[in-house]
XYZ file of C-alpha atoms in Angstrom:
636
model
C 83.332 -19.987 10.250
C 84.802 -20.853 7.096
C 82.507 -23.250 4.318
C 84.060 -25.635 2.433
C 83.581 -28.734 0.528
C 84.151 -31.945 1.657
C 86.028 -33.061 -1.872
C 89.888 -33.214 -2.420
C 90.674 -30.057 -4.901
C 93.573 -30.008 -6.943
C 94.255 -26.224 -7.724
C 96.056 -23.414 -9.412
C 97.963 -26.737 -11.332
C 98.024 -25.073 -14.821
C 97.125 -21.198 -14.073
C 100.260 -20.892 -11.168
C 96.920 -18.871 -9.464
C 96.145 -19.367 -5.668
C 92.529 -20.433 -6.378
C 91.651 -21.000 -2.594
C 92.623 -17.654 -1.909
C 90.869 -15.686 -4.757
C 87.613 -17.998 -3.924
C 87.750 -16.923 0.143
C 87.991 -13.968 -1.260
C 84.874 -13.600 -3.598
C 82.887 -15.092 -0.409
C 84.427 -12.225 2.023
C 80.597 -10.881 1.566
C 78.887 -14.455 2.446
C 81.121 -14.958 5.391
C 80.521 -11.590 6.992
C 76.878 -11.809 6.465
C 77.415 -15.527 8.903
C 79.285 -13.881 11.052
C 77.107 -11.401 11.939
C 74.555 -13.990 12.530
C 77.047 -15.660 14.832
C 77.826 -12.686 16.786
C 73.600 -12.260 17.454
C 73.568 -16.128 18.446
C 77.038 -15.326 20.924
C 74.746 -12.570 21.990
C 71.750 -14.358 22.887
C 73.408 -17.337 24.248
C 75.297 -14.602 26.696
C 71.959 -12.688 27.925
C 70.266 -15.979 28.726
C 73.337 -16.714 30.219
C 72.851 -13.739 32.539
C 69.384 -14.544 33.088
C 70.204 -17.535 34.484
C 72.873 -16.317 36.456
C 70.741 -13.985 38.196
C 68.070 -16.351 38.681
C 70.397 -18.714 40.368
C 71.514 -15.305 42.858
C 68.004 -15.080 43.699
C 67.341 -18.741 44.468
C 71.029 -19.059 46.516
C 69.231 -15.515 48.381
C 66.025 -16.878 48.756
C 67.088 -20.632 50.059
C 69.795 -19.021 52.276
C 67.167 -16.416 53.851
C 63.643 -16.687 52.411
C 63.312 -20.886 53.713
C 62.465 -22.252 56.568
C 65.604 -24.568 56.456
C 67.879 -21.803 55.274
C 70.977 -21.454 57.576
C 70.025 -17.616 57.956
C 66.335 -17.974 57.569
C 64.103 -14.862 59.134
C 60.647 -16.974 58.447
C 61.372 -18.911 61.501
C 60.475 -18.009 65.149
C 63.319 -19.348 66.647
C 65.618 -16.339 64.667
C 63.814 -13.736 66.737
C 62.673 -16.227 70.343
C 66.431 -15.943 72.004
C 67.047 -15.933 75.595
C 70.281 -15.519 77.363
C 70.480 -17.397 80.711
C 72.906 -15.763 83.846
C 74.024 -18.121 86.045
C 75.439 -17.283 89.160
C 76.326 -19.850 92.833
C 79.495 -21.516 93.785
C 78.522 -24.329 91.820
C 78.132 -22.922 89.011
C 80.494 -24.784 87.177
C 78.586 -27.648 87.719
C 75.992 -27.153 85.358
C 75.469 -25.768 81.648
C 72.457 -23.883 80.802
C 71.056 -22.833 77.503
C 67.971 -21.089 76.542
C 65.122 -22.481 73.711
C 62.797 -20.525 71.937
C 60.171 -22.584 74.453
C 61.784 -20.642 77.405
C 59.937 -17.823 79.683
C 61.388 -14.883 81.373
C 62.229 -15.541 85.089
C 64.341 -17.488 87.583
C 65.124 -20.761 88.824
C 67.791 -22.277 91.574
C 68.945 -25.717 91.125
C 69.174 -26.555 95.234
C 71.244 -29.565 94.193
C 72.910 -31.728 91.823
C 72.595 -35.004 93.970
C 74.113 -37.626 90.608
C 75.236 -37.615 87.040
C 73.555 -40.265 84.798
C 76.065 -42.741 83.724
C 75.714 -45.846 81.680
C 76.417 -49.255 82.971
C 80.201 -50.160 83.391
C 82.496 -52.880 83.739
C 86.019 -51.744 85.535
C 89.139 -53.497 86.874
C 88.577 -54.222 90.504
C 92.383 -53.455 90.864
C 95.298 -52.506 89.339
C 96.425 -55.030 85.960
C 99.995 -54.232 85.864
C 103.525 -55.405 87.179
C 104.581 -52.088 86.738
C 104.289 -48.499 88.097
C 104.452 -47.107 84.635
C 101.229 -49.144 83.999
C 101.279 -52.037 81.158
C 103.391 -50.018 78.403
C 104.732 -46.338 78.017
C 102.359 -46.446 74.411
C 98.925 -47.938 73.859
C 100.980 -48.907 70.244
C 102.568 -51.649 72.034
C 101.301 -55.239 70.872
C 98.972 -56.971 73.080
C 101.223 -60.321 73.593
C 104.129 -57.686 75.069
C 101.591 -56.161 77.625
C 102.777 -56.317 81.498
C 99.878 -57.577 82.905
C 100.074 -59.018 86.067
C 98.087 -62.577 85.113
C 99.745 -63.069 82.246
C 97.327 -62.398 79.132
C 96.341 -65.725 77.780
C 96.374 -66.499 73.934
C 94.991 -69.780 71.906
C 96.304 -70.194 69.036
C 97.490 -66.499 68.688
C 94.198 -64.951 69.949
C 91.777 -63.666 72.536
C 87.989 -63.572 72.158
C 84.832 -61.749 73.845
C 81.903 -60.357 73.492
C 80.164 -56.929 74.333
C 76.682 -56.672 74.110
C 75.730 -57.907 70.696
C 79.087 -57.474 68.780
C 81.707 -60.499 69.302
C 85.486 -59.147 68.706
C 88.495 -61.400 68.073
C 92.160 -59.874 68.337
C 95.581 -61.103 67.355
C 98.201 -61.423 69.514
C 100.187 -59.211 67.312
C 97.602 -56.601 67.571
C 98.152 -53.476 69.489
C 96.208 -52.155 72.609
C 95.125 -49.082 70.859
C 93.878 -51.335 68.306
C 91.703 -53.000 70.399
C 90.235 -50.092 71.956
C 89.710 -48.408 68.837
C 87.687 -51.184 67.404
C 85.475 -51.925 70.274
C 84.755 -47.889 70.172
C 83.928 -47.883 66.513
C 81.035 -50.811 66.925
C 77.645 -49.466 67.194
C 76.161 -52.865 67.750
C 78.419 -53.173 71.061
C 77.632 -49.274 71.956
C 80.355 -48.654 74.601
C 83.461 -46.557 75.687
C 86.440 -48.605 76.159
C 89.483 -46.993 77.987
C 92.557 -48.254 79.687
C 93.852 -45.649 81.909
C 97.850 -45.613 83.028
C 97.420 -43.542 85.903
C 94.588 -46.088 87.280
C 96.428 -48.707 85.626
C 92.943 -50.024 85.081
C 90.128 -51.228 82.348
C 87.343 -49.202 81.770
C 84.040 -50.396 79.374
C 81.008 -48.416 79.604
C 77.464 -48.396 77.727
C 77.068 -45.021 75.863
C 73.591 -45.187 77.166
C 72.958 -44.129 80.142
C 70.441 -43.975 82.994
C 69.178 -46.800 85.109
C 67.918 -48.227 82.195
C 71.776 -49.009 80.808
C 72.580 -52.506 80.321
C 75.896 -54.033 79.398
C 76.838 -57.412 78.903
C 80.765 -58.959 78.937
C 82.014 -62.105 77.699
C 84.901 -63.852 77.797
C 84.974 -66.517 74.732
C 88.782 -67.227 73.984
C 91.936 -66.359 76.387
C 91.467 -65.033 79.533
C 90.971 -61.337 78.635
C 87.646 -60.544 80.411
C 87.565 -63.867 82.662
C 87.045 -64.138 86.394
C 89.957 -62.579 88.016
C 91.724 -62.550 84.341
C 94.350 -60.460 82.813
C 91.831 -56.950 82.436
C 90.886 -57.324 86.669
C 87.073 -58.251 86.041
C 85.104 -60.170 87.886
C 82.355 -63.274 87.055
C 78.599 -63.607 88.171
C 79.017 -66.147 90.868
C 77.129 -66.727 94.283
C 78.778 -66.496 97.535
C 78.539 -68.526 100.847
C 78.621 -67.938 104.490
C 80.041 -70.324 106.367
C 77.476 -72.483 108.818
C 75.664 -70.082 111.642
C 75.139 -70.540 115.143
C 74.115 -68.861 117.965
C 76.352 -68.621 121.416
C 75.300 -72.256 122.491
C 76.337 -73.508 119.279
C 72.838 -74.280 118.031
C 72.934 -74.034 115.167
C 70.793 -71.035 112.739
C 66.930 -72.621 111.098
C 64.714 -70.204 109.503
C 62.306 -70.696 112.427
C 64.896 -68.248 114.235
C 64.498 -65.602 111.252
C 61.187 -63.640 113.440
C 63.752 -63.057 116.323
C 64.932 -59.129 116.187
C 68.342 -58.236 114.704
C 69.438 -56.909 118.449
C 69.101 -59.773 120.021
C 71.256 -62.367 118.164
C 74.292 -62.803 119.974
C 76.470 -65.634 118.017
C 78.620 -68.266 119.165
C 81.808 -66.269 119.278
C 80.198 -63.825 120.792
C 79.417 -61.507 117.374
C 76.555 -59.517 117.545
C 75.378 -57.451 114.061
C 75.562 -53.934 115.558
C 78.740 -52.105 117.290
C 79.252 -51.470 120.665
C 76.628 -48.501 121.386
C 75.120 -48.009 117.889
C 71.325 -48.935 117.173
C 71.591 -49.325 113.556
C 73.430 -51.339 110.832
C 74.011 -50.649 107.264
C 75.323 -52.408 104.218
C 75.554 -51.827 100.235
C 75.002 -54.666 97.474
C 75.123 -53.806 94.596
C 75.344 -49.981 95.389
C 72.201 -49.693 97.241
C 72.434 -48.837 100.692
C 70.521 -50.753 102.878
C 69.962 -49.360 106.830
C 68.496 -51.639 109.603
C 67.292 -50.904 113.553
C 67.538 -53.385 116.246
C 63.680 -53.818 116.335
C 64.178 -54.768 112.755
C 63.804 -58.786 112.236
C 66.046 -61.053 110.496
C 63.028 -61.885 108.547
C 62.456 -57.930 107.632
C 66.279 -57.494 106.333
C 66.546 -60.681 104.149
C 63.255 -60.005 102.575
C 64.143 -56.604 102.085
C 67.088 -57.114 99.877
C 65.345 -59.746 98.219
C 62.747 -57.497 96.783
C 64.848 -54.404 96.136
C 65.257 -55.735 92.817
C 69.442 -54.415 92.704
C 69.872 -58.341 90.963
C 70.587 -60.589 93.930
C 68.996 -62.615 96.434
C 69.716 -64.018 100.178
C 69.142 -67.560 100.258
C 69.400 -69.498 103.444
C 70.137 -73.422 103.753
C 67.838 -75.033 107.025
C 70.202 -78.125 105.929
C 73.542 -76.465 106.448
C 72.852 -73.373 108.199
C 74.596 -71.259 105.682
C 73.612 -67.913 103.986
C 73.858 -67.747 100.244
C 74.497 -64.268 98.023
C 73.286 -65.426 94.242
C 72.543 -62.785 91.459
C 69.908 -62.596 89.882
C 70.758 -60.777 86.621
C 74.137 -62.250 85.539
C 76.526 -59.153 86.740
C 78.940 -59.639 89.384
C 77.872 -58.716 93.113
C 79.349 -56.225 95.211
C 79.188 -56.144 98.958
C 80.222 -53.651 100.903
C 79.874 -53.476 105.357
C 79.328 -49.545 106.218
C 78.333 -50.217 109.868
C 77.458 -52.527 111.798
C 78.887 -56.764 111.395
C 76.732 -58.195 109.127
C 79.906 -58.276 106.369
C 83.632 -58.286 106.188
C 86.272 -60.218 107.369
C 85.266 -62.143 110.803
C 81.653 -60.875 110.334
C 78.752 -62.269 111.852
C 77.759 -64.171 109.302
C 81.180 -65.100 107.421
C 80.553 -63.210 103.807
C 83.391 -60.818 103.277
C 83.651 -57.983 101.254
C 83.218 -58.304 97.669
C 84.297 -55.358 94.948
C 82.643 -55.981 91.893
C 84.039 -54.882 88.508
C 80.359 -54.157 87.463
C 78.840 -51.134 88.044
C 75.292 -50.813 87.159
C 73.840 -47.669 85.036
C 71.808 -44.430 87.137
C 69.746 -41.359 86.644
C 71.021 -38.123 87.221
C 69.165 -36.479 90.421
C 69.060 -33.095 91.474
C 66.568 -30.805 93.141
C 65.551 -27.916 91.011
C 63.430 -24.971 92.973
C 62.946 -27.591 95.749
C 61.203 -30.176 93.443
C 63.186 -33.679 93.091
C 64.362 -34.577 89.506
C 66.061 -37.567 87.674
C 66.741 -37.987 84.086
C 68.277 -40.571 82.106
C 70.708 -38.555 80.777
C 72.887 -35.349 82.010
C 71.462 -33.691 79.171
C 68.027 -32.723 79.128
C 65.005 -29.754 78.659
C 62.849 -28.943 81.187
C 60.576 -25.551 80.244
C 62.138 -24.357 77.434
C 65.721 -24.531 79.340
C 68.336 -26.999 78.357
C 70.873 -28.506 81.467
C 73.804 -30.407 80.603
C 75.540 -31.900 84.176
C 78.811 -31.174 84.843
C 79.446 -32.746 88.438
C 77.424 -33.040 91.029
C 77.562 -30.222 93.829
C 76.426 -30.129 98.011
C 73.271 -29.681 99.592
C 72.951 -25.688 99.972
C 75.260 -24.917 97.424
C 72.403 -23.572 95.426
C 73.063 -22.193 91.876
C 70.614 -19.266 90.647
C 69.814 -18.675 87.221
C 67.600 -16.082 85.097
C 66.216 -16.582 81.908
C 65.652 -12.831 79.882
C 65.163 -11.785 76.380
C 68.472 -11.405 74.310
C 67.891 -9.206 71.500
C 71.466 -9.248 70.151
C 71.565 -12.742 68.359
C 67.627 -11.530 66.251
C 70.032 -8.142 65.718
C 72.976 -9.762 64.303
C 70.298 -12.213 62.342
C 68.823 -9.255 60.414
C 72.266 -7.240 59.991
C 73.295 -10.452 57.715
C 70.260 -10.652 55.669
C 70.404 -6.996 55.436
C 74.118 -6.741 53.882
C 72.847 -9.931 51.889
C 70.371 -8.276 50.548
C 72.179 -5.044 50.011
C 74.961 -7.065 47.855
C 72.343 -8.573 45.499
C 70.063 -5.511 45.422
C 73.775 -3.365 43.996
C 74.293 -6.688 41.931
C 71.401 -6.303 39.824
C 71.152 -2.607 39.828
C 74.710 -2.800 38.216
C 73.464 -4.835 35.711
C 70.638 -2.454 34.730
C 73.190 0.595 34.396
C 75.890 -1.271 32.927
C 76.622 0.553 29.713
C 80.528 0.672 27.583
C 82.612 3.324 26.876
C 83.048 4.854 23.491
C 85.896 2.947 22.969
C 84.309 -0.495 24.134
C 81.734 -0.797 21.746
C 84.071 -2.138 19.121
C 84.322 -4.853 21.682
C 81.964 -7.665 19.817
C 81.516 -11.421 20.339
C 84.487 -13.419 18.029
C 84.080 -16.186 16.316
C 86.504 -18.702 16.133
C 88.011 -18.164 13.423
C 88.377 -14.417 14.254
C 90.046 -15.418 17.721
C 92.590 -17.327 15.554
C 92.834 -14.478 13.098
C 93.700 -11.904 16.184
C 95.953 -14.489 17.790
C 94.769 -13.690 21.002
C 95.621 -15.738 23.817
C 93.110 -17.793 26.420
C 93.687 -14.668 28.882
C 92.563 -11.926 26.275
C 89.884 -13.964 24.834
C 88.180 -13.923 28.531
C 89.137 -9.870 29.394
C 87.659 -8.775 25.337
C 84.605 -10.947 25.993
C 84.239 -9.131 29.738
C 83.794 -6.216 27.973
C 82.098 -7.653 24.963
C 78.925 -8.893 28.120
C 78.931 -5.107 29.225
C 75.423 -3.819 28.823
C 73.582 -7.639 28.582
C 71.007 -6.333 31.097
C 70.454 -3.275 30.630
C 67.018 -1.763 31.632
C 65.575 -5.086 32.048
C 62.344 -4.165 32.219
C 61.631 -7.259 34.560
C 64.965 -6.718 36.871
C 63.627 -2.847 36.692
C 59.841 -4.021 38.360
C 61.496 -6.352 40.815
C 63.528 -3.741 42.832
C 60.342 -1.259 42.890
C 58.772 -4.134 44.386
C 61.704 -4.851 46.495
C 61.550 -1.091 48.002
C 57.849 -0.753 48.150
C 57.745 -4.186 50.185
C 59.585 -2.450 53.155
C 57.418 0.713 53.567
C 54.125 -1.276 53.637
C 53.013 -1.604 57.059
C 52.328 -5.739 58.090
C 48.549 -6.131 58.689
C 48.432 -7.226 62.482
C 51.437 -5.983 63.409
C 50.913 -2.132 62.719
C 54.136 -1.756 61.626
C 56.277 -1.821 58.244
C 60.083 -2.477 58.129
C 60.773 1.355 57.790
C 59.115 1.703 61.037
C 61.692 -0.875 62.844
C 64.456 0.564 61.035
C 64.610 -0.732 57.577
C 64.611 2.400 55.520
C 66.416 2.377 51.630
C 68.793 4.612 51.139
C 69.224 7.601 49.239
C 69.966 7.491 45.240
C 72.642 10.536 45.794
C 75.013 8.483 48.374
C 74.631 5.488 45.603
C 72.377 2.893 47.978
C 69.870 2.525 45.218
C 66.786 0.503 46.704
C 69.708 -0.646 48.861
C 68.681 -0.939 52.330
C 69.951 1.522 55.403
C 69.661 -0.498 58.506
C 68.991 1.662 62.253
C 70.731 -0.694 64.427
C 69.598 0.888 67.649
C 65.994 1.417 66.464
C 65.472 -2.311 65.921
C 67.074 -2.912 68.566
C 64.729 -0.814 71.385
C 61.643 -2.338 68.749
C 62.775 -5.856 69.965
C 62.979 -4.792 73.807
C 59.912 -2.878 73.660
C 57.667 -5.891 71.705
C 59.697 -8.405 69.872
C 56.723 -10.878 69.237
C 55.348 -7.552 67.482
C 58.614 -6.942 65.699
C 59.106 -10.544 64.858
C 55.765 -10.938 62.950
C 56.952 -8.086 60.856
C 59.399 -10.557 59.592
C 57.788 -13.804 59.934
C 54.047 -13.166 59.698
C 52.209 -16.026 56.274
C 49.117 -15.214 54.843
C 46.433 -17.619 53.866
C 44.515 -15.155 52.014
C 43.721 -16.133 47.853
C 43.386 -12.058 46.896
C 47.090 -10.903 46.344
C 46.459 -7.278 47.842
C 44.946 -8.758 51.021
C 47.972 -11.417 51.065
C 50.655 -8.504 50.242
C 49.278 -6.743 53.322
C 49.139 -9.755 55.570
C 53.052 -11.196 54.686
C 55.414 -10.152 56.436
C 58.800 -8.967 54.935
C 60.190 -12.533 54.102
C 57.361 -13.395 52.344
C 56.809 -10.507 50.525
C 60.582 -11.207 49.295
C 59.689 -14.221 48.649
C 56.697 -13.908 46.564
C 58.313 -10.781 44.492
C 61.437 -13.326 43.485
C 58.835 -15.838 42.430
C 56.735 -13.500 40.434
C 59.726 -12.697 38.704
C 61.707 -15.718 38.219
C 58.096 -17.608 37.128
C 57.270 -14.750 35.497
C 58.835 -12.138 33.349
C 62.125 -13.914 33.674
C 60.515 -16.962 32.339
C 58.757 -15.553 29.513
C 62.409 -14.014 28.848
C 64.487 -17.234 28.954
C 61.572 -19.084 26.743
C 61.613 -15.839 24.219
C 65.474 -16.247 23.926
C 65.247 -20.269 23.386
C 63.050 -19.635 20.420
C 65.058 -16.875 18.996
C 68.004 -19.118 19.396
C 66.390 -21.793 17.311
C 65.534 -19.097 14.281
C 69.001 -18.207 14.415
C 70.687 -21.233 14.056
C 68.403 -22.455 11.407
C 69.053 -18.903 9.753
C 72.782 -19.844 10.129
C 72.008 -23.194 8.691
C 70.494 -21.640 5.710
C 72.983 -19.052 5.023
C 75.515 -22.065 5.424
C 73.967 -24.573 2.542
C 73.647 -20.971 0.510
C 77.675 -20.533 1.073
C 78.717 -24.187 0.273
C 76.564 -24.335 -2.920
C 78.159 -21.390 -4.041
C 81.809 -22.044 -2.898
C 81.569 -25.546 -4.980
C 80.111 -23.440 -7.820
C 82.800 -21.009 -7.795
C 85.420 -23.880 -7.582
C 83.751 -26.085 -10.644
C 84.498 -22.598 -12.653
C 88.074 -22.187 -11.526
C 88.286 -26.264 -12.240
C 87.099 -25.815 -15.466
C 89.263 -22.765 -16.425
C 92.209 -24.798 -15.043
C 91.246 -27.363 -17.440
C 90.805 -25.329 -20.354
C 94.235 -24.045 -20.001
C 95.735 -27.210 -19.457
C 94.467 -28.011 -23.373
C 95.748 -25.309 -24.662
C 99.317 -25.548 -22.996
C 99.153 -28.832 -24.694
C 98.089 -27.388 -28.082
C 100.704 -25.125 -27.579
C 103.205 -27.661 -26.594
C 102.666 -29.867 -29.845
C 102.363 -26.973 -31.864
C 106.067 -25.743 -30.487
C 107.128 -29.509 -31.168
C 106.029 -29.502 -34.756
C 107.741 -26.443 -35.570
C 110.729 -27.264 -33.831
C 111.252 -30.468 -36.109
C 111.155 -27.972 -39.013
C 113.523 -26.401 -38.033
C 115.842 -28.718 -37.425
């Protein structure tokens, strides 16, 4: 660091004599004096440099392994609780299974997977299209050039609806995939929209499933979503028989409704069962309903009433008519399965209806003969997680066993083990780093000795590698640490009767290099995990609550004896270190501030001397001058 004044000097003018020069010179024994302070500053600054680094190793080892959030943690039960489940059955595709730490050794059989939960749904009743090919090769064609077969309707350029709580509006210009993309990105509307081309139809349904799931569709603008529209849905809307009478012609009251389903014979002849059957069945809404000829007329209508599938059977004394109005604002769907109480020339005139609505249900299956349903085709039950893949046939049964699996706790401690081992070898390094012969002229530079060498960016870095050589060595509280580190696994776990060593987690031997490094027995932890891994796992995992550190030392298990040895140190001796080095750091630099002011006072007195020899000289080569001009004249 070179000291100078902040003044303009104007040297050297009468003497010819490089004054800046001759003064760096005379303060050759100043400036090495600084720079040997700098290079103990460079020093210091690089130890607490490599302090910190190895504090932040530590922490990175000790949040990674050492925390119960860590990604790699040992300090949780759930590392070391694993459980493999076999599943085996002709169905077993039809079902995932996983094991939880929560799960017991043994078996189950799923009998049957009687339905998947799905969410409530909204789908064309039929196909949308003109075309074979579906409304367009790409969903990237715009919405105004789809081939729907009634004609999508704009106003004023758009279409409007609304899902649930989230209202969309769409451009004619807009594509298809646009469309779809936006009503899947709305959490407020909470559905999967699709448009399939090998259906050729619309598909919404509520990513909540279960036979909770609701979904509501609206068409606001265009004819999008509206009854019998361009996307194939159909509206809430009540439907009519026509007037009933019986073979006489007389003419259906609800006085009549107590007479038994068999014996109404209407008055072309109809009856509501087939020729040699005794029962009749029907779905609304999904549900099946099933009726015997002792049943009443009474009996059937009230038992669709209260089903409570979102309709009701009304019946008009005035008119003689039956009436089909939901209840809950979703289309209806009727469906004959045997008998004539619906379809085309039914008994009572109400054909078939499909219904683009299809309302949410549980999954259902029979698990060791006990009847199940769940919202959602992914559950728990006992510590054993199902996800439903399709459903399967009565007597297809799928077996499963739940056992121990070892392997994954294994693999867990093989990665904490060569984690370990890498920042055990990390700091031992640092502790028998030493230079060569040669190296030790390696120093820190200062500036203005990195400009003086002309050494590039690239050499700078490898001469200060070699200049950091040594930084740590025999740290005293590095040193302590590892003993601690290697005494930790050879101390037996109070409760557990066992140490690491005795599992398998031996150090290995100073000669073959693996100081305080551990050697890991693979197959001996292994067989200690069959034989008792709850033992083996509170080796690892085990807290103490004691307040006397030898009873708590005794009591932790492995990660918290880690754990408490890298906080002793880093909040301890490593502490103390980094605070020692701040404070040394301050001495220095106001040392280098002294020896500084001390430089620049005598630089500026050295340069007043030169200045005033300069002058001096410039008198007399004026004296001289005049005297040379006087004698000159005298000549002449």
């Amino acid at each position: 660091m070179a000291i100078s004044a902040s003044t303009l000097r104007l040297t050297g003018l009468s003497s010819g004599m490089d004054t800046d020069a001759i003064i760096k010179s005379l303060m050759k024994i100043e400036q090495l004096k600084l720079d040997r302070q700098l290079h103990e500053r460079t020093k210091l600054q690089w130890k607490q440099e490599a302090l910190g680094q190895v504090k932040a190793d530590l922490t990175a080892f000790k949040q990674d392994f050492l925390s119960v959030v860590g990604a790699n943690s040992i300090t949780k039960a759930d590392a070391f609780n694993t459980y493999k489940v076999d599943v085996s059955g002709s169905g077993a595709s039809a079902v995932t299974l996983s094991a939880t730490m929560d799960a017991s050794v043994g078996s189950i059989t799923i009998n049957e997977i009687k339905k998947l939960a799905k969410g409530a749904s909204e789908t064309s009743v039929d196909k949308v299209s003109n075309s074979a090919q579906g409304l367009s090769a790409t969903n990237s064609t715009q919405l105004k050039d789809l081939d729907f077969k009634n004609k999508l309707e704009f106003v004023n350029g758009q279409i409007s609806f609304k899902i649930n709580d989230e209202t969309f509006t769409f451009n004619e210009t807009d594509t298809l995939a646009r469309m779809i993309s936006t009503v899947n990105s709305s959490t407020k509307a909470n559905v999967t929209m699709t448009y399939s081309q090998l259906t050729d139809k619309f598909s919404i349904e509520s990513k909540v499933a279960g036979a909770g799931s609701s979904l509501s569709v609206t068409n606001l603008v265009g004819n999008a979503f509206s009854d019998g529209g361009a996307f194939g849905m159909t509206a809430a809307k009540p439907v009519s028989s026509g007037a009933v009478a019986d073979r006489s012609g007389t003419l259906l009251k609800t006085t009549d409704f107590g007479v038994k389903l068999g014996s109404f014979e209407l008055k072309d002849g109809a009856t509501l069962f087939e020729q040699g059957k005794d029962k009749l069945s029907f779905k609304i809404n999904g549900r099946e309903f099933e009726f015997d000829k002792d049943d009443t007329l009474q009996y059937m209508v009230g038992k669709v009433n209260n089903s409570g599938i979102g309709v009701e059977i009304k019946f008009d004394d005035a008119t003689s008519k039956f009436t089909l109005e939901p209840t809950n604002g979703k289309p209806l769907s009727i469906e004959n399965v045997s008998g004539n109480v619906f379809g085309e020339h039914s008994a009572i005139g109400i054909t078939e209806i499909k219904s683009s609505y299809s309302a949410g249900q549980d999954a259902e299956l029979i698990v060791n003969g006990i009847t199940l349903s769940r919202s959602t085709n992914n559950f728990t039950i006992d510590g054993i997680n199902y996800k439903l893949n399709k459903t399967t046939a009565a007597g297809a049964d799928i077996d499963a066993t739940v056992s121990r699996d070892v392997q994954p706790a294994v693999d867990k401690i093989k990665t904490f083990v060569d984690a370990y081992n890498k920042l055990v070898k990390n700091l031992d390094d640092k502790l028998t780093e030493t230079k060569t012969k040669d190296e030790t002229q390696y120093t820190p530079l200062t500036d203005d000795e990195k400009t003086e060498l002309g050494l590039s960016e690239k050499q700078i870095e490898e001469w200060e590698a070699i200049a950091k050589k040594g930084l740590l060595r025999r740290d005293t509280g590095i040193q302590d640490m590892l003993n601690s580190l290697r005494t930790a696994l050879y101390e037996r776990v109070a409760g557990a009767g066992l140490s690491p060593a005795d599992i398998g987690l031996k150090t290995g031997a100073y000669s073959l290099g693996m100081k305080g490094q551990i050697v890991l027995d693979e197959e001996k932890l292994r067989s200690a995990f069959e034989a008792d891994p709850d033992r083996v796992m509170s080796v690892f995992t085990n807290v103490s609550d004691s307040s006397n550190a030898a009873t708590k030392r005794l009591e932790s298990g492995l990660a918290e004896r880690i754990g408490s040895i890298v906080d002793k140190y880093t909040g301890g001796y490593q502490s103390t270190s980094l605070t020692t080095l701040t404070d040394s750091l301050k001495k220095l630099d106001d040392r280098i501030s002294a020896i500084e002011e001390k430089m620049l006072a005598k630089e500026e007195q050295l340069y007043k001397k030169y200045a005033a020899m300069e002058t001096a000289l410039a008198a007399l080569n004026s004296q001289s001058e005049w005297l040379a001009g006087v004698l000159g004249g005298q000549s002449a």
